[in-house]
């Protein structure tokens, strides 16, 4: 047995695969954490939705709403 390691050179290959899997797992975990703190990609409001919400709240008047809507579209 090669130096008493038991699995021979297969142990080294499996260890490389193990560490690659660990690194990939850490990368995916970090990406997931970053996305969840930013609200994720699916929760982003479009500019038109923000404009409609501001108009509905009374933050902008009809003239400004129509002008900005025209600029967006």
XYZ file of C-alpha atoms in Angstrom:
73
model
C 0.000 0.000 0.000
C 1.562 3.190 -1.145
C 2.884 4.714 2.043
C -0.013 3.406 4.105
C -2.615 5.780 2.687
C -5.009 2.981 1.806
C -6.666 4.313 -1.345
C -3.492 5.059 -3.243
C -3.661 7.862 -5.782
C -7.472 7.633 -5.952
C -7.608 9.384 -2.588
C -5.822 12.388 -4.055
C -8.198 12.576 -7.010
C -11.250 12.368 -4.774
C -9.763 15.015 -2.480
C -9.360 17.371 -5.458
C -13.011 16.795 -6.439
C -14.051 17.380 -2.833
C -12.291 20.755 -2.628
C -13.628 21.814 -6.020
C -17.148 21.016 -4.785
C -16.517 22.985 -1.577
C -15.301 26.039 -3.525
C -18.279 25.870 -5.917
C -20.630 25.573 -2.948
C -19.106 28.634 -1.281
C -19.392 30.646 -4.514
C -23.081 29.741 -4.899
C -23.740 30.525 -1.232
C -22.147 33.968 -1.560
C -24.092 34.702 -4.769
C -27.344 33.641 -3.100
C -26.660 35.811 -0.041
C -25.813 38.843 -2.182
C -28.973 38.418 -4.273
C -31.189 38.020 -1.226
C -29.820 41.193 0.387
C -30.450 43.180 -2.804
C -33.993 41.884 -3.115
C -33.205 39.465 -5.915
C -33.541 39.976 -9.621
C -37.288 39.310 -9.735
C -38.292 42.082 -7.349
C -36.907 45.010 -9.320
C -39.543 47.589 -10.248
C -39.550 48.969 -13.752
C -39.244 52.716 -14.253
C -42.837 52.896 -15.471
C -44.119 51.094 -12.362
C -42.228 53.535 -10.141
C -43.659 56.454 -12.114
C -47.211 55.104 -11.764
C -46.719 54.602 -8.032
C -45.424 58.175 -7.599
C -48.420 59.541 -9.526
C -50.830 57.462 -7.461
C -49.269 58.776 -4.233
C -49.607 62.345 -5.466
C -45.867 62.998 -5.567
C -46.123 64.242 -9.170
C -48.955 65.903 -11.071
C -50.631 64.684 -14.267
C -48.555 66.916 -16.547
C -45.281 65.664 -15.091
C -46.556 62.072 -15.193
C -47.482 62.311 -18.872
C -44.150 63.940 -19.777
C -42.071 61.330 -17.954
C -44.211 58.506 -19.356
C -43.631 59.854 -22.872
C -39.887 60.015 -22.173
C -39.858 56.403 -20.972
C -41.858 54.975 -23.837
